[in-house]
XYZ file of C-alpha atoms in Angstrom:
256
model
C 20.760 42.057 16.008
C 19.199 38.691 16.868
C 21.169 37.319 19.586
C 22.391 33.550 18.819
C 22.240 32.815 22.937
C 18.552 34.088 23.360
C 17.373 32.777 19.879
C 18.335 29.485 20.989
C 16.002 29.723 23.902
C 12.921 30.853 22.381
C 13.536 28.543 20.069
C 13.213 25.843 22.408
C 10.290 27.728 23.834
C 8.331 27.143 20.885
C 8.978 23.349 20.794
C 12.384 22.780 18.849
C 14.449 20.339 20.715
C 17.018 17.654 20.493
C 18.410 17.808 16.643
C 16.450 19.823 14.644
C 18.070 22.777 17.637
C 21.124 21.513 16.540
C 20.966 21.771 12.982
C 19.674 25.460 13.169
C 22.226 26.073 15.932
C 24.986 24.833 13.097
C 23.480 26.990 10.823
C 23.975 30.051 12.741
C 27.507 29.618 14.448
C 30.883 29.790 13.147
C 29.798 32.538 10.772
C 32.247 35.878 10.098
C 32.248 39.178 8.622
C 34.922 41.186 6.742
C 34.870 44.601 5.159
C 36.473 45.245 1.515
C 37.475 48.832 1.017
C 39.393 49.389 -2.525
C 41.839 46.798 -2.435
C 42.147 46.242 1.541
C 40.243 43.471 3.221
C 39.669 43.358 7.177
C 40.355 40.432 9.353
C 37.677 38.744 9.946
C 35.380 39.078 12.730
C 33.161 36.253 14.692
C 29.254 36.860 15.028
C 27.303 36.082 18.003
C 24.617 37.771 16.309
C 22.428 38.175 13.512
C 20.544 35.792 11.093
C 22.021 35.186 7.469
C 20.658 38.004 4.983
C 18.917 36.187 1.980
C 18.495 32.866 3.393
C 14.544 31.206 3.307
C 15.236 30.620 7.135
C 16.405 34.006 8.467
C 12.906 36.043 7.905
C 11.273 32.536 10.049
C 14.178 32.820 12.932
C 13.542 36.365 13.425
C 9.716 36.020 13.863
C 10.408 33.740 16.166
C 12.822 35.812 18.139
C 10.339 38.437 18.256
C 7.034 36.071 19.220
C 7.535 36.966 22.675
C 7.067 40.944 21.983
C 3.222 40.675 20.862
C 2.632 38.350 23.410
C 4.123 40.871 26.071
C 1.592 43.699 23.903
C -1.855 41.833 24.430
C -0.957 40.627 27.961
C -2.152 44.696 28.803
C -5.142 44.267 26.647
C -4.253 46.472 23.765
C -3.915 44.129 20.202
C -0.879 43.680 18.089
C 0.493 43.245 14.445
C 3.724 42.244 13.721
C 5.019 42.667 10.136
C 9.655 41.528 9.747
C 10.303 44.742 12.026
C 7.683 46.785 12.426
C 5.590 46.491 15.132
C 2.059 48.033 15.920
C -0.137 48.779 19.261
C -3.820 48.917 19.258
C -5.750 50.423 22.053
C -9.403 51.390 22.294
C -10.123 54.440 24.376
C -13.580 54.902 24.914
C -16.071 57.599 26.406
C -14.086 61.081 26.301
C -10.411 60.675 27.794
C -8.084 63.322 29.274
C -5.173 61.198 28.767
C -3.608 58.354 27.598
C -4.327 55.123 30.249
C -2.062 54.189 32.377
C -2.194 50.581 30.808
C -0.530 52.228 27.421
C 1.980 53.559 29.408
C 2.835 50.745 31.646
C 2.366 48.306 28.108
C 5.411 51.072 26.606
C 7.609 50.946 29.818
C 7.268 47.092 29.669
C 8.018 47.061 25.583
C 11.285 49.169 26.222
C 12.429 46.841 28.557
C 11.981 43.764 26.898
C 13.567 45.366 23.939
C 16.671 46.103 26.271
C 16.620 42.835 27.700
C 16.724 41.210 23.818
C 19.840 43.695 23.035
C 17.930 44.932 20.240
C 18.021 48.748 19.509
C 14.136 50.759 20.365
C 14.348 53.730 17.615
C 11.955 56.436 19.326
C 11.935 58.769 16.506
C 10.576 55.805 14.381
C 7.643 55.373 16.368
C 4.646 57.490 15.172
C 0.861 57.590 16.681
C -2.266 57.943 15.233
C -5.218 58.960 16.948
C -8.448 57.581 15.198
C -11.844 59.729 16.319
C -13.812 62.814 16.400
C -11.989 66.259 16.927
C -13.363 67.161 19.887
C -12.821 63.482 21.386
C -8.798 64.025 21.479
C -5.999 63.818 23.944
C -6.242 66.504 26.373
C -3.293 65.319 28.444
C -0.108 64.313 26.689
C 0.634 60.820 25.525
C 3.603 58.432 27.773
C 6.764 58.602 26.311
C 9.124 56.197 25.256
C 12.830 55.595 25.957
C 12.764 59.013 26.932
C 11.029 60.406 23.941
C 7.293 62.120 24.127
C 4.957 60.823 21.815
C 2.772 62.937 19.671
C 0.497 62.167 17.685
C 0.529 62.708 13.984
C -1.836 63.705 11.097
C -1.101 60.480 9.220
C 1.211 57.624 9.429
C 2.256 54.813 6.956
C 1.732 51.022 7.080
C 2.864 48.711 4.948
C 2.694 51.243 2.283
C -0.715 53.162 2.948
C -1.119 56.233 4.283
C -3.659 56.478 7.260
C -4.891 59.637 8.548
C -6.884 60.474 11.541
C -10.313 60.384 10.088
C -9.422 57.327 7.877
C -10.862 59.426 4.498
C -7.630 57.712 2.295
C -7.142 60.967 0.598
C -3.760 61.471 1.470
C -2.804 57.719 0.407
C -5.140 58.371 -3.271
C -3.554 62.175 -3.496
C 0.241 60.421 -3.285
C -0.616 57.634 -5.509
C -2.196 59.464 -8.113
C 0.980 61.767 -7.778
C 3.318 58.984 -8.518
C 1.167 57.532 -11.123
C 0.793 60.221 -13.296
C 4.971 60.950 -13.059
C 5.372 57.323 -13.992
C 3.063 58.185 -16.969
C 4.841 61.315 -18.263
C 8.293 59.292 -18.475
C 6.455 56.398 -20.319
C 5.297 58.772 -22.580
C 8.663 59.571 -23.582
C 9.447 55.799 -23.671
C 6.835 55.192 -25.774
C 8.463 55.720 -28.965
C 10.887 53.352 -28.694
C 9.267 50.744 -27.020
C 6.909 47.834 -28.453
C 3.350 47.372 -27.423
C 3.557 44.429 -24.755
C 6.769 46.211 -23.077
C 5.233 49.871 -22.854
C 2.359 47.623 -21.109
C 5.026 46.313 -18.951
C 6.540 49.678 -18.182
C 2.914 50.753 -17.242
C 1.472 47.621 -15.484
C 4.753 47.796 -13.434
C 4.845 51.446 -12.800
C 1.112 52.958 -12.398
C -1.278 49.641 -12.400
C 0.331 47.774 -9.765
C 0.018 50.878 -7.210
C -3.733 51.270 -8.454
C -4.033 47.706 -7.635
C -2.386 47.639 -4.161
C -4.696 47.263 -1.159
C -7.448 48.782 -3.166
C -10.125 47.357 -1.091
C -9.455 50.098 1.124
C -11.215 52.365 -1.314
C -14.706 50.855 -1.403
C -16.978 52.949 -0.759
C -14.993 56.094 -0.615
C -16.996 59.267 -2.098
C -16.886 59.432 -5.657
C -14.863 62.858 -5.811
C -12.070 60.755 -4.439
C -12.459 57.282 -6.629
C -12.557 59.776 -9.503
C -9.082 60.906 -9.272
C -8.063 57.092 -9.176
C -9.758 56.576 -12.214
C -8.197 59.652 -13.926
C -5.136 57.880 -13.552
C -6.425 55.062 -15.351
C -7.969 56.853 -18.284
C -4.554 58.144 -18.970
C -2.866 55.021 -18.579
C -5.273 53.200 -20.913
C -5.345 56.085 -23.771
C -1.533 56.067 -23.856
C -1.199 51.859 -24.544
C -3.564 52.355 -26.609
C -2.772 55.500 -28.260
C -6.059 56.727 -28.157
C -6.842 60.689 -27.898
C -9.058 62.550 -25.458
C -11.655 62.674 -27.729
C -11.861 58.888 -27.971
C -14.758 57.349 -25.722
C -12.645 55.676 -22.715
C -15.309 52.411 -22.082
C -14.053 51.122 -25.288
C -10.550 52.022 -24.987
C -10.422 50.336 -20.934
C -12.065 47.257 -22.350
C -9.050 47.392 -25.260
């Protein structure tokens, strides 16, 4: 969806001139698409549009095409994060509000529009919100909509991978990974027979460890009823590399 006419622009907007515009300007044009179905092939078809899937410049070029979007976002006041496609609003509401500010609203209406004007697609079912505070410091009036769609806000949303929910306790991001861990376990177990010791360590550093690992500095200082089910999850992995049994003492058997 990133249009070749507007890229070239903002492209120039952040300083690329003369021939280094021209190389990437080559690099885009005079590419086509066909489709293959069974044995029939489509003519081909020129693209105005789009950045090469798989090339080291393409994730670069499409940052760029979308600088202008968080700059638009903190120009109301509220803070931004961009991540490839997904893009997230901050705003601070303090005291005890009855409804959403007319500044997120305004900051939305302004978003859509840009969006229209880049001839990219806005995807309001997509777009959750998350409401971090007390209970009794909610919305009492309904949040803007967007593109035509009412927000509402949800119990928990995911980014990057985590799950957030409104009182930021992480126990619906440890209950789902300890969920997936311990399935990854039970079929490793059944792998285990046929498998040597450093690749049934792969299988589990691959499968359970790695989503232990990820963004686990969001659980320091969590309460210990939580970190406990995280460790759970590591017992078990450790006592079935190791082959140890529950009645083995796990210190000696994590350190192994």
């Amino acid at each position: 969806m990133v249009d070749h006419e507007l890229l070239d622009h903002r492209l120039a907007d952040v300083g690329i001139q003369g021939t280094v515009l021209q190389w990437l300007y080559s690099f885009l044009s005079g590419r086509g698409q066909r489709v293959a179905l069974g044995g029939e092939l489509s003519s081909r078809h020129s693209l105005v549009c789009g950045v090469p899937q798989g090339a080291i410049l393409s994730p670069m070029l499409f940052n760029i095409f979308m600088r202008p979007l968080a700059q638009l976002v903190r120009s109301f006041g509220l803070g931004c994060h961009q991540y490839a496609d997904d893009t997230q609003l901050y705003l601070l509401m303090d005291g005890h509000p009855d409804s959403a500010p007319d500044t997120l609203t305004r900051c939305l209406e302004a978003v859509a529009g840009w969006l229209r004007g880049s001839r990219l697609k806005l995807n309001p079912s997509k777009t959750e919100v998350l409401w971090l505070g007390w209970d009794d410091m909610g919305l009492g009036g309904q949040l803007p909509s967007l593109a035509g769609a009412q927000l509402v806000p949800a119990p928990s949303v995911k980014s990057l991978g985590v799950i957030f929910d409104t009182s930021l306790s992480m126990e619906a991001q440890i209950a789902a990974i300890t969920k997936v861990a311990f399935f990854h376990l039970r079929q490793a177990k059944q792998l285990a027979p046929y498998l040597s010791h450093p690749d049934l360590a792969t299988v589990i550093h691959a499968t359970v460890t790695s989503r232990l690992d990820y963004c686990n500095s969001l659980y320091v200082g969590l309460p210990l009823r939580l970190t406990q089910k995280l460790q759970r999850v590591q017992n078990a992995a450790a006592r079935l590399l190791t082959g140890s049994s529950l009645r083995d003492h796990i210190h000696p058997v994590l350190y192994q």
